[in-house]
PDB file of N, CA and C in Angstrom:
ATOM      1  N   UNK A   1      92.636  83.499 195.058  1.00 48.00           N
ATOM      2  CA  UNK A   1      92.413  83.387 193.613  1.00 48.00           C
ATOM      3  C   UNK A   1      91.378  84.407 193.194  1.00 48.00           C
ATOM      4  N   UNK A   2      91.611  85.058 192.112  1.00 52.00           N
ATOM      5  CA  UNK A   2      90.706  86.086 191.622  1.00 52.00           C
ATOM      6  C   UNK A   2      89.925  85.538 190.439  1.00 52.00           C
ATOM      7  N   UNK A   3      88.621  85.347 190.618  1.00 52.00           N
ATOM      8  CA  UNK A   3      87.775  84.897 189.504  1.00 52.00           C
ATOM      9  C   UNK A   3      86.975  86.061 188.972  1.00 52.00           C
ATOM     10  N   UNK A   4      87.561  87.232 189.041  1.00 53.00           N
ATOM     11  CA  UNK A   4      86.868  88.400 188.526  1.00 53.00           C
ATOM     12  C   UNK A   4      86.730  88.293 187.013  1.00 53.00           C
ATOM     13  N   UNK A   5      85.910  89.131 186.495  1.00 48.00           N
ATOM     14  CA  UNK A   5      85.632  89.137 185.072  1.00 48.00           C
ATOM     15  C   UNK A   5      86.870  89.628 184.330  1.00 48.00           C
ATOM     16  N   UNK A   6      87.342  88.893 183.322  1.00 47.00           N
ATOM     17  CA  UNK A   6      88.538  89.322 182.594  1.00 47.00           C
ATOM     18  C   UNK A   6      88.257  90.564 181.752  1.00 47.00           C
ATOM     19  N   UNK A   7      89.320  91.275 181.433  1.00 47.00           N
ATOM     20  CA  UNK A   7      89.177  92.470 180.610  1.00 47.00           C
ATOM     21  C   UNK A   7      88.942  92.093 179.159  1.00 47.00           C
ATOM     22  N   UNK A   8      88.208  92.948 178.466  1.00 41.00           N
ATOM     23  CA  UNK A   8      87.993  92.733 177.035  1.00 41.00           C
ATOM     24  C   UNK A   8      89.205  93.240 176.280  1.00 41.00           C
ATOM     25  N   UNK A   9      89.161  93.095 174.977  1.00 38.00           N
ATOM     26  CA  UNK A   9      90.283  93.538 174.151  1.00 38.00           C
ATOM     27  C   UNK A   9      90.446  95.047 174.206  1.00 38.00           C
ATOM     28  N   UNK A  10      89.402  95.760 174.570  1.00 42.00           N
ATOM     29  CA  UNK A  10      89.490  97.213 174.659  1.00 42.00           C
ATOM     30  C   UNK A  10      89.999  97.663 176.024  1.00 42.00           C
ATOM     31  N   UNK A  11      90.255  96.719 176.921  1.00 39.00           N
ATOM     32  CA  UNK A  11      90.793  97.076 178.217  1.00 39.00           C
ATOM     33  C   UNK A  11      89.724  97.382 179.246  1.00 39.00           C
ATOM     34  N   UNK A  12      88.476  97.223 178.898  1.00 45.00           N
ATOM     35  CA  UNK A  12      87.393  97.508 179.823  1.00 45.00           C
ATOM     36  C   UNK A  12      86.474  96.306 179.897  1.00 45.00           C
ATOM     37  N   UNK A  13      85.840  96.160 181.042  1.00 54.00           N
ATOM     38  CA  UNK A  13      84.864  95.103 181.215  1.00 54.00           C
ATOM     39  C   UNK A  13      83.621  95.717 181.809  1.00 54.00           C
ATOM     40  N   UNK A  14      82.500  95.396 181.253  1.00 63.00           N
ATOM     41  CA  UNK A  14      81.242  95.895 181.784  1.00 63.00           C
ATOM     42  C   UNK A  14      80.376  94.695 182.111  1.00 63.00           C
ATOM     43  N   UNK A  15      80.285  94.340 183.396  1.00 66.00           N
ATOM     44  CA  UNK A  15      79.524  93.145 183.771  1.00 66.00           C
ATOM     45  C   UNK A  15      78.026  93.275 183.502  1.00 66.00           C
ATOM     46  N   UNK A  16      77.537  94.468 183.212  1.00 70.00           N
ATOM     47  CA  UNK A  16      76.108  94.633 182.898  1.00 70.00           C
ATOM     48  C   UNK A  16      75.734  93.839 181.659  1.00 70.00           C
ATOM     49  N   UNK A  17      76.689  93.607 180.778  1.00 74.00           N
ATOM     50  CA  UNK A  17      76.393  92.926 179.531  1.00 74.00           C
ATOM     51  C   UNK A  17      76.514  91.413 179.631  1.00 74.00           C
ATOM     52  N   UNK A  18      76.875  90.931 180.799  1.00 88.00           N
ATOM     53  CA  UNK A  18      76.939  89.486 180.985  1.00 88.00           C
ATOM     54  C   UNK A  18      75.561  88.973 181.371  1.00 88.00           C
ATOM     55  N   UNK A  19      75.147  87.875 180.790  1.00 91.00           N
ATOM     56  CA  UNK A  19      73.858  87.294 181.183  1.00 91.00           C
ATOM     57  C   UNK A  19      73.876  86.900 182.662  1.00 91.00           C
ATOM     58  N   UNK A  20      72.715  86.858 183.241  1.00 92.00           N
ATOM     59  CA  UNK A  20      72.590  86.544 184.663  1.00 92.00           C
ATOM     60  C   UNK A  20      73.221  85.190 184.999  1.00 92.00           C
ATOM     61  N   UNK A  21      73.033  84.191 184.140  1.00 91.00           N
ATOM     62  CA  UNK A  21      73.594  82.876 184.445  1.00 91.00           C
ATOM     63  C   UNK A  21      75.123  82.888 184.468  1.00 91.00           C
ATOM     64  N   UNK A  22      75.755  83.715 183.636  1.00 91.00           N
ATOM     65  CA  UNK A  22      77.217  83.828 183.647  1.00 91.00           C
ATOM     66  C   UNK A  22      77.665  84.520 184.936  1.00 91.00           C
ATOM     67  N   UNK A  23      76.941  85.562 185.334  1.00 91.00           N
ATOM     68  CA  UNK A  23      77.284  86.245 186.586  1.00 91.00           C
ATOM     69  C   UNK A  23      77.153  85.291 187.774  1.00 91.00           C
ATOM     70  N   UNK A  24      76.105  84.487 187.765  1.00 92.00           N
ATOM     71  CA  UNK A  24      75.925  83.514 188.845  1.00 92.00           C
ATOM     72  C   UNK A  24      77.054  82.488 188.839  1.00 92.00           C
ATOM     73  N   UNK A  25      77.458  82.059 187.664  1.00 91.00           N
ATOM     74  CA  UNK A  25      78.562  81.113 187.553  1.00 91.00           C
ATOM     75  C   UNK A  25      79.847  81.711 188.131  1.00 91.00           C
ATOM     76  N   UNK A  26      80.110  82.971 187.812  1.00 91.00           N
ATOM     77  CA  UNK A  26      81.289  83.645 188.362  1.00 91.00           C
ATOM     78  C   UNK A  26      81.248  83.659 189.886  1.00 91.00           C
ATOM     79  N   UNK A  27      80.081  83.950 190.435  1.00 92.00           N
ATOM     80  CA  UNK A  27      79.936  83.985 191.891  1.00 92.00           C
ATOM     81  C   UNK A  27      80.152  82.602 192.504  1.00 92.00           C
ATOM     82  N   UNK A  28      79.594  81.576 191.881  1.00 93.00           N
ATOM     83  CA  UNK A  28      79.742  80.214 192.404  1.00 93.00           C
ATOM     84  C   UNK A  28      81.193  79.754 192.351  1.00 93.00           C
ATOM     85  N   UNK A  29      81.878  80.061 191.250  1.00 93.00           N
ATOM     86  CA  UNK A  29      83.282  79.670 191.137  1.00 93.00           C
ATOM     87  C   UNK A  29      84.119  80.412 192.183  1.00 93.00           C
ATOM     88  N   UNK A  30      83.768  81.660 192.478  1.00 93.00           N
ATOM     89  CA  UNK A  30      84.504  82.430 193.484  1.00 93.00           C
ATOM     90  C   UNK A  30      84.353  81.812 194.871  1.00 93.00           C
ATOM     91  N   UNK A  31      83.291  81.062 195.085  1.00 94.00           N
ATOM     92  CA  UNK A  31      83.057  80.424 196.384  1.00 94.00           C
ATOM     93  C   UNK A  31      83.821  79.098 196.530  1.00 94.00           C
ATOM     94  N   UNK A  32      84.335  78.571 195.435  1.00 94.00           N
ATOM     95  CA  UNK A  32      85.052  77.292 195.468  1.00 94.00           C
ATOM     96  C   UNK A  32      86.419  77.453 196.111  1.00 94.00           C
ATOM     97  N   UNK A  33      86.995  76.345 196.572  1.00 94.00           N
ATOM     98  CA  UNK A  33      88.378  76.402 197.064  1.00 94.00           C
ATOM     99  C   UNK A  33      89.312  76.855 195.936  1.00 94.00           C
ATOM    100  N   UNK A  34      90.407  77.468 196.334  1.00 94.00           N
ATOM    101  CA  UNK A  34      91.323  78.063 195.351  1.00 94.00           C
ATOM    102  C   UNK A  34      91.842  77.051 194.334  1.00 94.00           C
ATOM    103  N   UNK A  35      92.077  75.841 194.743  1.00 94.00           N
ATOM    104  CA  UNK A  35      92.580  74.816 193.818  1.00 94.00           C
ATOM    105  C   UNK A  35      91.576  74.554 192.695  1.00 94.00           C
ATOM    106  N   UNK A  36      90.304  74.475 193.038  1.00 93.00           N
ATOM    107  CA  UNK A  36      89.270  74.253 192.025  1.00 93.00           C
ATOM    108  C   UNK A  36      89.072  75.496 191.161  1.00 93.00           C
ATOM    109  N   UNK A  37      89.218  76.661 191.763  1.00 92.00           N
ATOM    110  CA  UNK A  37      89.117  77.902 190.991  1.00 92.00           C
ATOM    111  C   UNK A  37      90.190  77.939 189.905  1.00 92.00           C
ATOM    112  N   UNK A  38      91.401  77.532 190.279  1.00 92.00           N
ATOM    113  CA  UNK A  38      92.508  77.538 189.314  1.00 92.00           C
ATOM    114  C   UNK A  38      92.208  76.618 188.131  1.00 92.00           C
ATOM    115  N   UNK A  39      91.583  75.464 188.420  1.00 92.00           N
ATOM    116  CA  UNK A  39      91.263  74.524 187.341  1.00 92.00           C
ATOM    117  C   UNK A  39      90.214  75.097 186.388  1.00 92.00           C
ATOM    118  N   UNK A  40      89.331  75.913 186.903  1.00 93.00           N
ATOM    119  CA  UNK A  40      88.233  76.441 186.087  1.00 93.00           C
ATOM    120  C   UNK A  40      88.523  77.818 185.490  1.00 93.00           C
ATOM    121  N   UNK A  41      89.572  78.474 185.956  1.00 92.00           N
ATOM    122  CA  UNK A  41      89.826  79.864 185.585  1.00 92.00           C
ATOM    123  C   UNK A  41      89.909  80.086 184.068  1.00 92.00           C
ATOM    124  N   UNK A  42      90.712  79.302 183.364  1.00 92.00           N
ATOM    125  CA  UNK A  42      90.868  79.518 181.915  1.00 92.00           C
ATOM    126  C   UNK A  42      89.561  79.311 181.159  1.00 92.00           C
ATOM    127  N   UNK A  43      88.852  78.248 181.508  1.00 93.00           N
ATOM    128  CA  UNK A  43      87.589  77.978 180.836  1.00 93.00           C
ATOM    129  C   UNK A  43      86.580  79.085 181.129  1.00 93.00           C
ATOM    130  N   UNK A  44      86.545  79.526 182.365  1.00 92.00           N
ATOM    131  CA  UNK A  44      85.608  80.585 182.751  1.00 92.00           C
ATOM    132  C   UNK A  44      85.928  81.894 182.041  1.00 92.00           C
ATOM    133  N   UNK A  45      87.196  82.224 181.966  1.00 93.00           N
ATOM    134  CA  UNK A  45      87.582  83.444 181.252  1.00 93.00           C
ATOM    135  C   UNK A  45      87.221  83.349 179.766  1.00 93.00           C
ATOM    136  N   UNK A  46      87.373  82.162 179.194  1.00 94.00           N
ATOM    137  CA  UNK A  46      86.991  81.979 177.795  1.00 94.00           C
ATOM    138  C   UNK A  46      85.504  82.175 177.581  1.00 94.00           C
ATOM    139  N   UNK A  47      84.705  81.676 178.503  1.00 92.00           N
ATOM    140  CA  UNK A  47      83.254  81.848 178.408  1.00 92.00           C
ATOM    141  C   UNK A  47      82.887  83.328 178.500  1.00 92.00           C
ATOM    142  N   UNK A  48      83.505  84.028 179.439  1.00 92.00           N
ATOM    143  CA  UNK A  48      83.202  85.450 179.618  1.00 92.00           C
ATOM    144  C   UNK A  48      83.643  86.246 178.389  1.00 92.00           C
ATOM    145  N   UNK A  49      84.854  85.975 177.908  1.00 93.00           N
ATOM    146  CA  UNK A  49      85.334  86.689 176.706  1.00 93.00           C
ATOM    147  C   UNK A  49      84.435  86.411 175.506  1.00 93.00           C
ATOM    148  N   UNK A  50      84.042  85.160 175.339  1.00 93.00           N
ATOM    149  CA  UNK A  50      83.152  84.814 174.224  1.00 93.00           C
ATOM    150  C   UNK A  50      81.804  85.512 174.339  1.00 93.00           C
ATOM    151  N   UNK A  51      81.278  85.571 175.548  1.00 92.00           N
ATOM    152  CA  UNK A  51      80.002  86.246 175.772  1.00 92.00           C
ATOM    153  C   UNK A  51      80.115  87.731 175.471  1.00 92.00           C
ATOM    154  N   UNK A  52      81.202  88.339 175.935  1.00 91.00           N
ATOM    155  CA  UNK A  52      81.410  89.761 175.675  1.00 91.00           C
ATOM    156  C   UNK A  52      81.611  90.023 174.184  1.00 91.00           C
ATOM    157  N   UNK A  53      82.336  89.151 173.522  1.00 94.00           N
ATOM    158  CA  UNK A  53      82.566  89.324 172.084  1.00 94.00           C
ATOM    159  C   UNK A  53      81.255  89.204 171.302  1.00 94.00           C
ATOM    160  N   UNK A  54      80.429  88.235 171.686  1.00 93.00           N
ATOM    161  CA  UNK A  54      79.121  88.101 171.028  1.00 93.00           C
ATOM    162  C   UNK A  54      78.276  89.347 171.239  1.00 93.00           C
ATOM    163  N   UNK A  55      78.352  89.919 172.442  1.00 91.00           N
ATOM    164  CA  UNK A  55      77.607  91.152 172.710  1.00 91.00           C
ATOM    165  C   UNK A  55      78.116  92.288 171.818  1.00 91.00           C
ATOM    166  N   UNK A  56      79.441  92.407 171.704  1.00 93.00           N
ATOM    167  CA  UNK A  56      80.014  93.447 170.846  1.00 93.00           C
ATOM    168  C   UNK A  56      79.593  93.255 169.385  1.00 93.00           C
ATOM    169  N   UNK A  57      79.614  92.009 168.921  1.00 96.00           N
ATOM    170  CA  UNK A  57      79.209  91.726 167.540  1.00 96.00           C
ATOM    171  C   UNK A  57      77.742  92.040 167.324  1.00 96.00           C
ATOM    172  N   UNK A  58      76.920  91.706 168.308  1.00 95.00           N
ATOM    173  CA  UNK A  58      75.494  92.011 168.206  1.00 95.00           C
ATOM    174  C   UNK A  58      75.273  93.513 168.109  1.00 95.00           C
ATOM    175  N   UNK A  59      76.017  94.276 168.902  1.00 95.00           N
ATOM    176  CA  UNK A  59      75.910  95.730 168.817  1.00 95.00           C
ATOM    177  C   UNK A  59      76.313  96.239 167.438  1.00 95.00           C
ATOM    178  N   UNK A  60      77.393  95.701 166.898  1.00 98.00           N
ATOM    179  CA  UNK A  60      77.836  96.119 165.562  1.00 98.00           C
ATOM    180  C   UNK A  60      76.781  95.799 164.503  1.00 98.00           C
ATOM    181  N   UNK A  61      76.185  94.622 164.602  1.00 98.00           N
ATOM    182  CA  UNK A  61      75.146  94.231 163.644  1.00 98.00           C
ATOM    183  C   UNK A  61      73.935  95.147 163.784  1.00 98.00           C
ATOM    184  N   UNK A  62      73.541  95.445 165.018  1.00 98.00           N
ATOM    185  CA  UNK A  62      72.392  96.320 165.221  1.00 98.00           C
ATOM    186  C   UNK A  62      72.650  97.716 164.667  1.00 98.00           C
ATOM    187  N   UNK A  63      73.870  98.220 164.869  1.00 98.00           N
ATOM    188  CA  UNK A  63      74.224  99.526 164.314  1.00 98.00           C
ATOM    189  C   UNK A  63      74.207  99.494 162.787  1.00 98.00           C
ATOM    190  N   UNK A  64      74.710  98.415 162.206  1.00 98.00           N
ATOM    191  CA  UNK A  64      74.732  98.300 160.747  1.00 98.00           C
ATOM    192  C   UNK A  64      73.316  98.235 160.193  1.00 98.00           C
ATOM    193  N   UNK A  65      72.440  97.492 160.848  1.00 98.00           N
ATOM    194  CA  UNK A  65      71.050  97.398 160.398  1.00 98.00           C
ATOM    195  C   UNK A  65      70.372  98.766 160.504  1.00 98.00           C
ATOM    196  N   UNK A  66      70.631  99.478 161.587  1.00 98.00           N
ATOM    197  CA  UNK A  66      70.052 100.816 161.736  1.00 98.00           C
ATOM    198  C   UNK A  66      70.545 101.740 160.625  1.00 98.00           C
ATOM    199  N   UNK A  67      71.821 101.637 160.274  1.00 98.00           N
ATOM    200  CA  UNK A  67      72.365 102.467 159.203  1.00 98.00           C
ATOM    201  C   UNK A  67      71.752 102.103 157.857  1.00 98.00           C
ATOM    202  N   UNK A  68      71.568 100.816 157.609  1.00 98.00           N
ATOM    203  CA  UNK A  68      70.942 100.380 156.357  1.00 98.00           C
ATOM    204  C   UNK A  68      69.507 100.906 156.277  1.00 98.00           C
ATOM    205  N   UNK A  69      68.793 100.853 157.385  1.00 98.00           N
ATOM    206  CA  UNK A  69      67.418 101.379 157.399  1.00 98.00           C
ATOM    207  C   UNK A  69      67.400 102.871 157.084  1.00 98.00           C
ATOM    208  N   UNK A  70      68.316 103.612 157.685  1.00 98.00           N
ATOM    209  CA  UNK A  70      68.396 105.041 157.418  1.00 98.00           C
ATOM    210  C   UNK A  70      68.749 105.298 155.953  1.00 98.00           C
ATOM    211  N   UNK A  71      69.721 104.556 155.443  1.00 98.00           N
ATOM    212  CA  UNK A  71      70.099 104.697 154.038  1.00 98.00           C
ATOM    213  C   UNK A  71      68.922 104.398 153.117  1.00 98.00           C
ATOM    214  N   UNK A  72      68.151 103.372 153.460  1.00 98.00           N
ATOM    215  CA  UNK A  72      66.971 103.032 152.645  1.00 98.00           C
ATOM    216  C   UNK A  72      65.952 104.164 152.653  1.00 98.00           C
ATOM    217  N   UNK A  73      65.762 104.797 153.795  1.00 98.00           N
ATOM    218  CA  UNK A  73      64.826 105.927 153.864  1.00 98.00           C
ATOM    219  C   UNK A  73      65.282 107.059 152.955  1.00 98.00           C
ATOM    220  N   UNK A  74      66.588 107.348 152.987  1.00 98.00           N
ATOM    221  CA  UNK A  74      67.120 108.387 152.105  1.00 98.00           C
ATOM    222  C   UNK A  74      66.947 108.003 150.640  1.00 98.00           C
ATOM    223  N   UNK A  75      67.184 106.749 150.306  1.00 98.00           N
ATOM    224  CA  UNK A  75      67.049 106.308 148.918  1.00 98.00           C
ATOM    225  C   UNK A  75      65.603 106.385 148.444  1.00 98.00           C
ATOM    226  N   UNK A  76      64.673 105.978 149.298  1.00 98.00           N
ATOM    227  CA  UNK A  76      63.253 106.053 148.935  1.00 98.00           C
ATOM    228  C   UNK A  76      62.845 107.512 148.753  1.00 98.00           C
ATOM    229  N   UNK A  77      63.299 108.386 149.657  1.00 98.00           N
ATOM    230  CA  UNK A  77      63.002 109.816 149.518  1.00 98.00           C
ATOM    231  C   UNK A  77      63.555 110.352 148.207  1.00 98.00           C
ATOM    232  N   UNK A  78      64.790 110.002 147.901  1.00 98.00           N
ATOM    233  CA  UNK A  78      65.427 110.462 146.670  1.00 98.00           C
ATOM    234  C   UNK A  78      64.702 109.924 145.445  1.00 98.00           C
ATOM    235  N   UNK A  79      64.293 108.657 145.492  1.00 97.00           N
ATOM    236  CA  UNK A  79      63.556 108.066 144.378  1.00 97.00           C
ATOM    237  C   UNK A  79      62.229 108.775 144.153  1.00 97.00           C
ATOM    238  N   UNK A  80      61.516 109.046 145.233  1.00 97.00           N
ATOM    239  CA  UNK A  80      60.234 109.743 145.102  1.00 97.00           C
ATOM    240  C   UNK A  80      60.427 111.152 144.553  1.00 97.00           C
ATOM    241  N   UNK A  81      61.462 111.844 145.018  1.00 97.00           N
ATOM    242  CA  UNK A  81      61.736 113.194 144.513  1.00 97.00           C
ATOM    243  C   UNK A  81      62.110 113.146 143.038  1.00 97.00           C
ATOM    244  N   UNK A  82      62.909 112.162 142.657  1.00 96.00           N
ATOM    245  CA  UNK A  82      63.299 112.024 141.254  1.00 96.00           C
ATOM    246  C   UNK A  82      62.082 111.736 140.380  1.00 96.00           C
ATOM    247  N   UNK A  83      61.188 110.887 140.837  1.00 96.00           N
ATOM    248  CA  UNK A  83      59.971 110.588 140.075  1.00 96.00           C
ATOM    249  C   UNK A  83      59.096 111.834 139.925  1.00 96.00           C
ATOM    250  N   UNK A  84      58.977 112.610 140.988  1.00 96.00           N
ATOM    251  CA  UNK A  84      58.178 113.842 140.906  1.00 96.00           C
ATOM    252  C   UNK A  84      58.792 114.812 139.912  1.00 96.00           C
ATOM    253  N   UNK A  85      60.121 114.946 139.954  1.00 95.00           N
ATOM    254  CA  UNK A  85      60.792 115.833 139.006  1.00 95.00           C
ATOM    255  C   UNK A  85      60.596 115.343 137.580  1.00 95.00           C
ATOM    256  N   UNK A  86      60.721 114.031 137.376  1.00 94.00           N
ATOM    257  CA  UNK A  86      60.531 113.464 136.050  1.00 94.00           C
ATOM    258  C   UNK A  86      59.113 113.738 135.554  1.00 94.00           C
ATOM    259  N   UNK A  87      58.128 113.488 136.405  1.00 93.00           N
ATOM    260  CA  UNK A  87      56.746 113.694 136.018  1.00 93.00           C
ATOM    261  C   UNK A  87      56.441 115.162 135.754  1.00 93.00           C
ATOM    262  N   UNK A  88      57.109 116.052 136.488  1.00 93.00           N
ATOM    263  CA  UNK A  88      56.884 117.495 136.293  1.00 93.00           C
ATOM    264  C   UNK A  88      57.435 117.960 134.955  1.00 93.00           C
ATOM    265  N   UNK A  89      58.476 117.341 134.440  1.00 90.00           N
ATOM    266  CA  UNK A  89      59.087 117.741 133.180  1.00 90.00           C
ATOM    267  C   UNK A  89      58.539 117.007 131.971  1.00 90.00           C
ATOM    268  N   UNK A  90      57.698 116.017 132.194  1.00 85.00           N
ATOM    269  CA  UNK A  90      57.119 115.296 131.046  1.00 85.00           C
ATOM    270  C   UNK A  90      56.112 116.188 130.320  1.00 85.00           C
ATOM    271  N   UNK A  91      56.151 116.117 129.027  1.00 79.00           N
ATOM    272  CA  UNK A  91      55.143 116.902 128.281  1.00 79.00           C
ATOM    273  C   UNK A  91      53.757 116.295 128.496  1.00 79.00           C
ATOM    274  N   UNK A  92      52.795 117.161 128.603  1.00 68.00           N
ATOM    275  CA  UNK A  92      51.423 116.708 128.839  1.00 68.00           C
ATOM    276  C   UNK A  92      50.728 116.241 127.599  1.00 68.00           C
TER     277      UNK A  92
END
């Protein structure tokens, strides 16, 4: 019985992104008799897929937050430049 880590939707699996407790669980299940492995296989694959999906979502959120921060910096820069231009053209 193969209790290896299932593939993600992208066709790749990177066990580095699995928490240590999930990796330990995979190892323990691999040590069980094949009959017990078969009973746990679907649930274990669901846990791994869910963990990987949460990791992917976290990455997407982190990228989005980084982009928002960058956009905010550009907006603040633009606002400051616009204010300087406005103040430069105001009659004294």
